[in-house]
Coordinates of C-alpha atoms and ligand atoms in Angstrom, one line a residue:
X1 CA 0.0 0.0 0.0
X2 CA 1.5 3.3 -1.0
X3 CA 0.9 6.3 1.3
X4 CA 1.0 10.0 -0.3
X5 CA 2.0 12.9 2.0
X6 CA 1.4 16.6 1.5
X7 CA 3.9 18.8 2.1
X8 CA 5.0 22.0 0.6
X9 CA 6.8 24.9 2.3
X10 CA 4.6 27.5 0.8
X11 CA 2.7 26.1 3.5
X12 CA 4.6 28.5 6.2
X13 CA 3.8 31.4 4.1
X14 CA 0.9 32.5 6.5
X15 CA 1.7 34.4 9.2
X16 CA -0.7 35.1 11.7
X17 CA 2.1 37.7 13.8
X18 CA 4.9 37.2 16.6
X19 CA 4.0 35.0 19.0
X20 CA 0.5 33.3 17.3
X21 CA 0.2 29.8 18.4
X22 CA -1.1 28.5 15.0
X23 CA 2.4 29.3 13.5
X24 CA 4.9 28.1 10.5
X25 CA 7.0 26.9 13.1
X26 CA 4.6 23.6 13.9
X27 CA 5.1 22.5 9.8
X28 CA 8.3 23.1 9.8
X29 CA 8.5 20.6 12.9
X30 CA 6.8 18.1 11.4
X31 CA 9.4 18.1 8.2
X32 CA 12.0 18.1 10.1
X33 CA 10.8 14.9 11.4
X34 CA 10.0 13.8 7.9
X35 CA 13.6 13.8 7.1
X36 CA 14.8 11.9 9.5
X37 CA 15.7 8.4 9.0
X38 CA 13.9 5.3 9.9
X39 CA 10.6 7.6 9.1
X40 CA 8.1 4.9 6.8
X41 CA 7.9 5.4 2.8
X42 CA 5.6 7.9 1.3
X43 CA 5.0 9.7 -1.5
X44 CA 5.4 13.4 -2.1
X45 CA 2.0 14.3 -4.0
X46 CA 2.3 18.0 -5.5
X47 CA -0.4 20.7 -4.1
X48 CA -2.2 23.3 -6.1
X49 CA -4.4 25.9 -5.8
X50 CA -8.4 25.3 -5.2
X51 CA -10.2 27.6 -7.9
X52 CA -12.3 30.0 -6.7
X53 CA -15.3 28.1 -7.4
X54 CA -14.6 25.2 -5.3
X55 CA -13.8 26.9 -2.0
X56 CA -17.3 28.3 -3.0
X57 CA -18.8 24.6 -2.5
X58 CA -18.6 25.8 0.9
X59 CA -18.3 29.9 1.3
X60 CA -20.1 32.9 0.1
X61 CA -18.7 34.8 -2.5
X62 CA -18.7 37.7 -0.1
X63 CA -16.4 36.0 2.1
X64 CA -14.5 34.8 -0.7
X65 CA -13.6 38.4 -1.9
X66 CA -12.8 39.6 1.0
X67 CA -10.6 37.0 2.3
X68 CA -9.1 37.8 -1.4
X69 CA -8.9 41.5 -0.8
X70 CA -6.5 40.7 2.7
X71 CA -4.2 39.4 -0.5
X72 CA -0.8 41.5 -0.7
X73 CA -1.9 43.1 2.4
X74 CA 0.2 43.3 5.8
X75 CA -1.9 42.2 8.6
X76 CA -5.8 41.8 8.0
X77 CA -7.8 40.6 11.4
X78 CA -10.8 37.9 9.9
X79 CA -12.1 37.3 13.7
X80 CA -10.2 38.1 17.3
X81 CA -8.5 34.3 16.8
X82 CA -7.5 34.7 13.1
X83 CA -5.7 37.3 10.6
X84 CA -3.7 37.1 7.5
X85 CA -0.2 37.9 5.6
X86 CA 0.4 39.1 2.5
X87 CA 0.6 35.5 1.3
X88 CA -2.2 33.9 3.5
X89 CA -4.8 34.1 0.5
X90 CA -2.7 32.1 -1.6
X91 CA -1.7 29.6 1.3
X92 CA -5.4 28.9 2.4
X93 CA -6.4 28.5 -1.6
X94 CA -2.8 25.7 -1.6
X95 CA -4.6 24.3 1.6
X96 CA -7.8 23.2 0.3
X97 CA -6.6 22.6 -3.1
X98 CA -4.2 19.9 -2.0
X99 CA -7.2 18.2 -0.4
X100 CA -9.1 18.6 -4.1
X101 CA -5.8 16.7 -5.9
X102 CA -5.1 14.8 -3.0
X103 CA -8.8 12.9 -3.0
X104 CA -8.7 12.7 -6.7
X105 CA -5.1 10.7 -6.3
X106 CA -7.5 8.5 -4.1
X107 CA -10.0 8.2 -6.7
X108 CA -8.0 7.2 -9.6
X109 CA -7.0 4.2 -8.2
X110 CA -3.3 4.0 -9.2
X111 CA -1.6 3.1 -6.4
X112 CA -2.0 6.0 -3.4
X113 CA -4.6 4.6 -1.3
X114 CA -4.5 6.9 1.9
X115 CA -2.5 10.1 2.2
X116 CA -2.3 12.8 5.0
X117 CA -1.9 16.5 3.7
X118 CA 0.2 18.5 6.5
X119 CA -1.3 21.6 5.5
X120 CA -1.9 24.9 7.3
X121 CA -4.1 26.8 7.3
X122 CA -6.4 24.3 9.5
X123 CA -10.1 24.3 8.2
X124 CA -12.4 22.8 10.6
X125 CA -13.8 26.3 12.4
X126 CA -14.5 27.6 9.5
X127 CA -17.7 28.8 8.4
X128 CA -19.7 29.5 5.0
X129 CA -19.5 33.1 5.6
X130 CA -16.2 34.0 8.4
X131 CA -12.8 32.9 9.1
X132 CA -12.9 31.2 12.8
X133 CA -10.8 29.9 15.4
X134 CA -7.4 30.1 13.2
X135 CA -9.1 28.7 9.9
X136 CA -9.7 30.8 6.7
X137 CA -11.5 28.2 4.2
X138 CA -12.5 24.9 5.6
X139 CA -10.8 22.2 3.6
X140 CA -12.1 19.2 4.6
X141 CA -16.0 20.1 3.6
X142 CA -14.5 21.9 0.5
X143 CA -13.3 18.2 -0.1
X144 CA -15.9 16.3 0.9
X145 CA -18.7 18.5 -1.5
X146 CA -15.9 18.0 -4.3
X147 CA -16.1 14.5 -3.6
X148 CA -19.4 14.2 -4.0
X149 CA -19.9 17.1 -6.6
X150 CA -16.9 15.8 -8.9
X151 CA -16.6 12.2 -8.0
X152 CA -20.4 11.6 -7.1
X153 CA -20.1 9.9 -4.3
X154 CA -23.4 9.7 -2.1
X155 CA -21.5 8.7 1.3
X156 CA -18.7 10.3 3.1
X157 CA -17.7 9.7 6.4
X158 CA -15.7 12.9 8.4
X159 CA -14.0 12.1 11.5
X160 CA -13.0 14.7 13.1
X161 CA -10.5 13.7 16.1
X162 CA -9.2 17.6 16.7
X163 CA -9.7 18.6 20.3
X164 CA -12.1 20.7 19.1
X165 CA -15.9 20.9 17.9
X166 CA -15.6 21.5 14.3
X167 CA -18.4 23.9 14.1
X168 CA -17.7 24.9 10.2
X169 CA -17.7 21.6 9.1
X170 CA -20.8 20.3 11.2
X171 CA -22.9 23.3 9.9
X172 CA -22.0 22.5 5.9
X173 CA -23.6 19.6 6.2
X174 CA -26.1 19.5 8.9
X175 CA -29.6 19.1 6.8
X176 CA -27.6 16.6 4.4
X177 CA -26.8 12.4 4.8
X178 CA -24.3 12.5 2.4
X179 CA -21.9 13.7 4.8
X180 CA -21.4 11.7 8.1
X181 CA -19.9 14.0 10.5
X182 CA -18.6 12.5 13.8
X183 CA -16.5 14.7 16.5
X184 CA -14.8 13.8 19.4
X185 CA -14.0 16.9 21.3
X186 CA -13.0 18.5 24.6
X187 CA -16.3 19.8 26.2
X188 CA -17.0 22.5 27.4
X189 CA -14.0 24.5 25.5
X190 CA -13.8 26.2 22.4
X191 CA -15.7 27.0 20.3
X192 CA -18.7 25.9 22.4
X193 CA -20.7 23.9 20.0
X194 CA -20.8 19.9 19.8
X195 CA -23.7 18.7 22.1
X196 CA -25.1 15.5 22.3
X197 CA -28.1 16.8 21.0
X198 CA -26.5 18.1 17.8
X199 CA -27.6 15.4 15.3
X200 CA -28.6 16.9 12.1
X201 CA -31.6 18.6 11.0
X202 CA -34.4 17.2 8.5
X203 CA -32.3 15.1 5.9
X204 CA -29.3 15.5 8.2
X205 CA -31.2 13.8 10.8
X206 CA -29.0 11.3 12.7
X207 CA -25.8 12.0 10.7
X208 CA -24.2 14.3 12.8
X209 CA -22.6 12.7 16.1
X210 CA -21.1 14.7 18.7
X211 CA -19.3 13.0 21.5
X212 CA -18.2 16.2 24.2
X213 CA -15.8 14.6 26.5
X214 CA -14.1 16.1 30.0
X215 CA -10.7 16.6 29.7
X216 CA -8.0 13.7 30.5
X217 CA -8.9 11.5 28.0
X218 CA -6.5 8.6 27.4
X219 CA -5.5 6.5 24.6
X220 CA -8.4 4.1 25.4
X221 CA -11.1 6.1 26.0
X222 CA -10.5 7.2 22.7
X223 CA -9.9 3.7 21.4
X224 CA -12.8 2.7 22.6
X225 CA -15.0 5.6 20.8
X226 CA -13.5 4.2 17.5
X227 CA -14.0 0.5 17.8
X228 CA -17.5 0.6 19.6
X229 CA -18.8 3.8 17.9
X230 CA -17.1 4.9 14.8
X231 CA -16.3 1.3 13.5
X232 CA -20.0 -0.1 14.3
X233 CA -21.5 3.5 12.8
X234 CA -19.5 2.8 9.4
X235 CA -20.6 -0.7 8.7
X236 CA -24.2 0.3 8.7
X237 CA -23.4 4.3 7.2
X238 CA -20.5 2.4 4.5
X239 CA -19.5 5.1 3.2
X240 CA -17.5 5.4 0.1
X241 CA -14.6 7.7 1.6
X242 CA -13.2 8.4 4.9
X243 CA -11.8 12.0 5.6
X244 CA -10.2 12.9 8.9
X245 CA -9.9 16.4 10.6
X246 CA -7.1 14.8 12.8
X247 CA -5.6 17.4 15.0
X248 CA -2.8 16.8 17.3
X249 CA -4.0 19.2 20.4
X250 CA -5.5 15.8 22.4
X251 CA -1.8 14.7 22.5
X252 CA -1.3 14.8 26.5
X253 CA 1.5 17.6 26.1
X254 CA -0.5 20.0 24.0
X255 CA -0.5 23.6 25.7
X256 CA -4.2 24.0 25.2
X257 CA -5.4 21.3 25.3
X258 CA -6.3 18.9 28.4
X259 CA -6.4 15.1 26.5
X260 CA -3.4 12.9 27.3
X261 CA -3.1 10.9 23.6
X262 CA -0.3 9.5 23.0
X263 CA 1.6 8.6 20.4
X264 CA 0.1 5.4 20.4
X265 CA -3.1 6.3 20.8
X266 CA -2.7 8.1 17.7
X267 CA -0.9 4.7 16.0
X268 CA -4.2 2.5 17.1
X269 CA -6.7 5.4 16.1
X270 CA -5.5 5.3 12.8
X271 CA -5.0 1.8 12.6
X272 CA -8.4 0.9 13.1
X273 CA -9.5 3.9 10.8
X274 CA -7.4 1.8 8.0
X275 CA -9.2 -1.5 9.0
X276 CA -12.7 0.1 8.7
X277 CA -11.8 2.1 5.3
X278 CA -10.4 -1.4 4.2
X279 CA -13.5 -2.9 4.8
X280 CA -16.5 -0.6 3.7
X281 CA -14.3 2.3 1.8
X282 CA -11.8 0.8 -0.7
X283 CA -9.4 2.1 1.3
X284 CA -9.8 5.4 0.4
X285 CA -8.6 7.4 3.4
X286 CA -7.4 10.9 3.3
X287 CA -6.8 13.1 6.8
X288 CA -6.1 17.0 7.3
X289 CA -4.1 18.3 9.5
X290 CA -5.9 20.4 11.9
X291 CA -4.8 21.7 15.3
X292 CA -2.0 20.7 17.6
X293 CA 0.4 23.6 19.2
X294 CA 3.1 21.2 21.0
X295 CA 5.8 20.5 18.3
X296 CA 6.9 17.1 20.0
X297 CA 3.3 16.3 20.0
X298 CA 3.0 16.7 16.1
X299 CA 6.6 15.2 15.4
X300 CA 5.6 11.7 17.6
X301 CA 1.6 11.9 16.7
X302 CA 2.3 12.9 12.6
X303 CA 4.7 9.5 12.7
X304 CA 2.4 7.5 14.7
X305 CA 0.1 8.0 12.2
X306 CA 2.3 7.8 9.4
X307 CA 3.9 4.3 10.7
X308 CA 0.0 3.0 10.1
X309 CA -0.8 4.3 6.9
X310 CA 2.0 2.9 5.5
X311 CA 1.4 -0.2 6.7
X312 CA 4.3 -0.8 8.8
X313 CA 2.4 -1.1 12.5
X314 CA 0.2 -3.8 14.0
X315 CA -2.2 -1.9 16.4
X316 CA -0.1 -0.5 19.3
X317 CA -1.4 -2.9 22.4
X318 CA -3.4 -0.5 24.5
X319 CA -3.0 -1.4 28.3
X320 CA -5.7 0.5 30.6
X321 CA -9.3 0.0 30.3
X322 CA -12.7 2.8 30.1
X323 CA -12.7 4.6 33.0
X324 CA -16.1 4.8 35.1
X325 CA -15.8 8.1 34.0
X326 CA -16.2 7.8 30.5
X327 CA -18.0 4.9 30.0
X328 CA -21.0 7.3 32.2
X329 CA -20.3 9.8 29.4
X330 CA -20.0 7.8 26.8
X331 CA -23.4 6.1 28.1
X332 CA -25.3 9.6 26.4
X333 CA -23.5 9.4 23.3
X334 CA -24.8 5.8 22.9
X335 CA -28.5 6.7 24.0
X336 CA -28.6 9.5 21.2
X337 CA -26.5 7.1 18.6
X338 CA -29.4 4.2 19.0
X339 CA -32.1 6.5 18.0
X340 CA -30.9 6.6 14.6
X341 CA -28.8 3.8 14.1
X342 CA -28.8 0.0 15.2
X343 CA -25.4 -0.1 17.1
X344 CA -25.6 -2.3 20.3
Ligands
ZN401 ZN1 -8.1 22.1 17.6

């Protein structure tokens, strides 16, 4: 199985000022990592550009132009969290447009099965109609609607294993069933959203699953959420794609956030998102780097993942069990999942 990787150093050509957390500095850790030796086979797939017209899958044209008109432009503030660079306009149109090329890689069938695109700027927060939370355009629904738009796909599943609720990505899809959306996420944090009771409107009914967890979440409690939720959810949903929103802020020495992944956790979450693409998704699996603000937490959590997808890893043995803890807060999750879908 051949593994394609996304990386590209216009990438660190948005700068959000001195000092901002989402900065070049975490991509340029993870290639430095990339280059080391010992670090599994991949291939370097090229980025380009999204046209216009497919970050409009998802945004208004409004926003559009005026995210364009920040273009050239010193400093531009898009909300109190985010703000652009001369070049940040052309890095956020490289963003989602590596997703575009990457997913049609997947598509064609010749060889790249599952890639990772270690892109900035993240998506997730994003809205139709405002930069949030350090995104600009959100390139995992941009990917997802040209999935189904260009590929016509019916069924995409979006996991989104960022510490947090990705609002932007939830909302673009929340009256449809053609986009799965499923969020593990600190709770309550930013940005606030990602009830229990968040499960899709109308159409959307029952495709939207939010599981808000405390903070101190280990390796297994999020294990557990992927073999007895996410697993179970995709053999009756089967869809035809997975996409990840995999952020690296639940790694356990992330600044802001309070999840203790490991790199493990992050080698078995992936592994049994392989096994479950494998099965129902032709192995079509393509994740997006979203958050994650420790730089050893992105070196050891990119290569975890990484390690999987090229098929080097058996599933890293987890030792420690669900806590009482979770399991009582899982126990809503599962009340809310059974209305809509058989999963015992
Ligand atoms: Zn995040």
């Amino acid at each position: 199985m051949k593994t394609g990787i996304v990386k590209d150093r216009r990438f660190l050509n948005h700068t959000m000022g001195e000092g901002h957390i989402e900065n070049p500095g975490r991509l340029e850790a993870i290639y430095s990592a990339l280059e080391e030796e010992n670090v599994p086979p991949y291939v370097e797939l090229p980025p380009r550009p999204a046209e216009e017209k497919e970050i409009a899958f998802i945004h208004s044209p409004e926003y559009i132009s005026q995210v364009r008109s920040t273009a050239g432009k010193p400093s531009v503030q898009l909300d109190p969290d985010t703000s652009t660079s001369p070049l940040s306009y052309e890095t956020a149109l490289l963003a989602a447009g590596s997703l575009l090329e990457t997913a049609d890689t997947i598509m064609a069938g010749s060889g790249i099965q599952n890639a990772f695109a270690l892109v900035r700027p993240p998506g997730h927060h994003a809205e139709k109609s405002r930069a949030m939370g350090f995104c600009i355009f959100n390139n995992i629904a941009i990917a997802a609607e040209h999935l189904i738009q260009k590929h016509g796909l019916k069924r995409i599943l979006v996991v989104d294993w960022d510490i947090h609720h990705g609002n932007g990505t939830q909302n673009a899809f929340y009256h449809r069933k053609d986009v799965l959306y499923f969020s593990i996420h600190q709770f309550p944090f930013y940005p606030g959203t990602g009830l229990w009771g968040e499960t899709g409107q109308g159409e959307g009914e029952g495709y939207t699953i939010n599981v808000p967890l405390f903070p101190g979440k280990e390796d297994a409690d999020y294990v557990f959420i992927f073999e007895n939720m996410i697993y179970p959810l995709a053999s009756e949903y089967r869809p035809e794609f997975i996409l990840v929103s995999a952020g690296f802020d639940i790694h356990r020495e992330d600044p802001l956030g309070g999840m203790e992944v490991s790199d493990r956790g992050f080698g078995a979450m992936t592994h049994i998102l392989l096994n479950t693409a494998a099965e129902f998704s032709q192995n079509r699996l393509l994740l997006t780097l979203e958050g994650g603000y420790s730089l050893t937490g992105l070196q050891e959590g990119v290569l975890a993942v990484l390690e999987q997808l090229a098929g080097n890893g058996s599933k890293p043995e987890i030792e420690k069990d669900l806590s009482v803890g979770t399991a009582r807060e899982l126990s809503q999750v599962f009340e809310i999942l059974s209305d809509y879908w058989p999963i015992p």
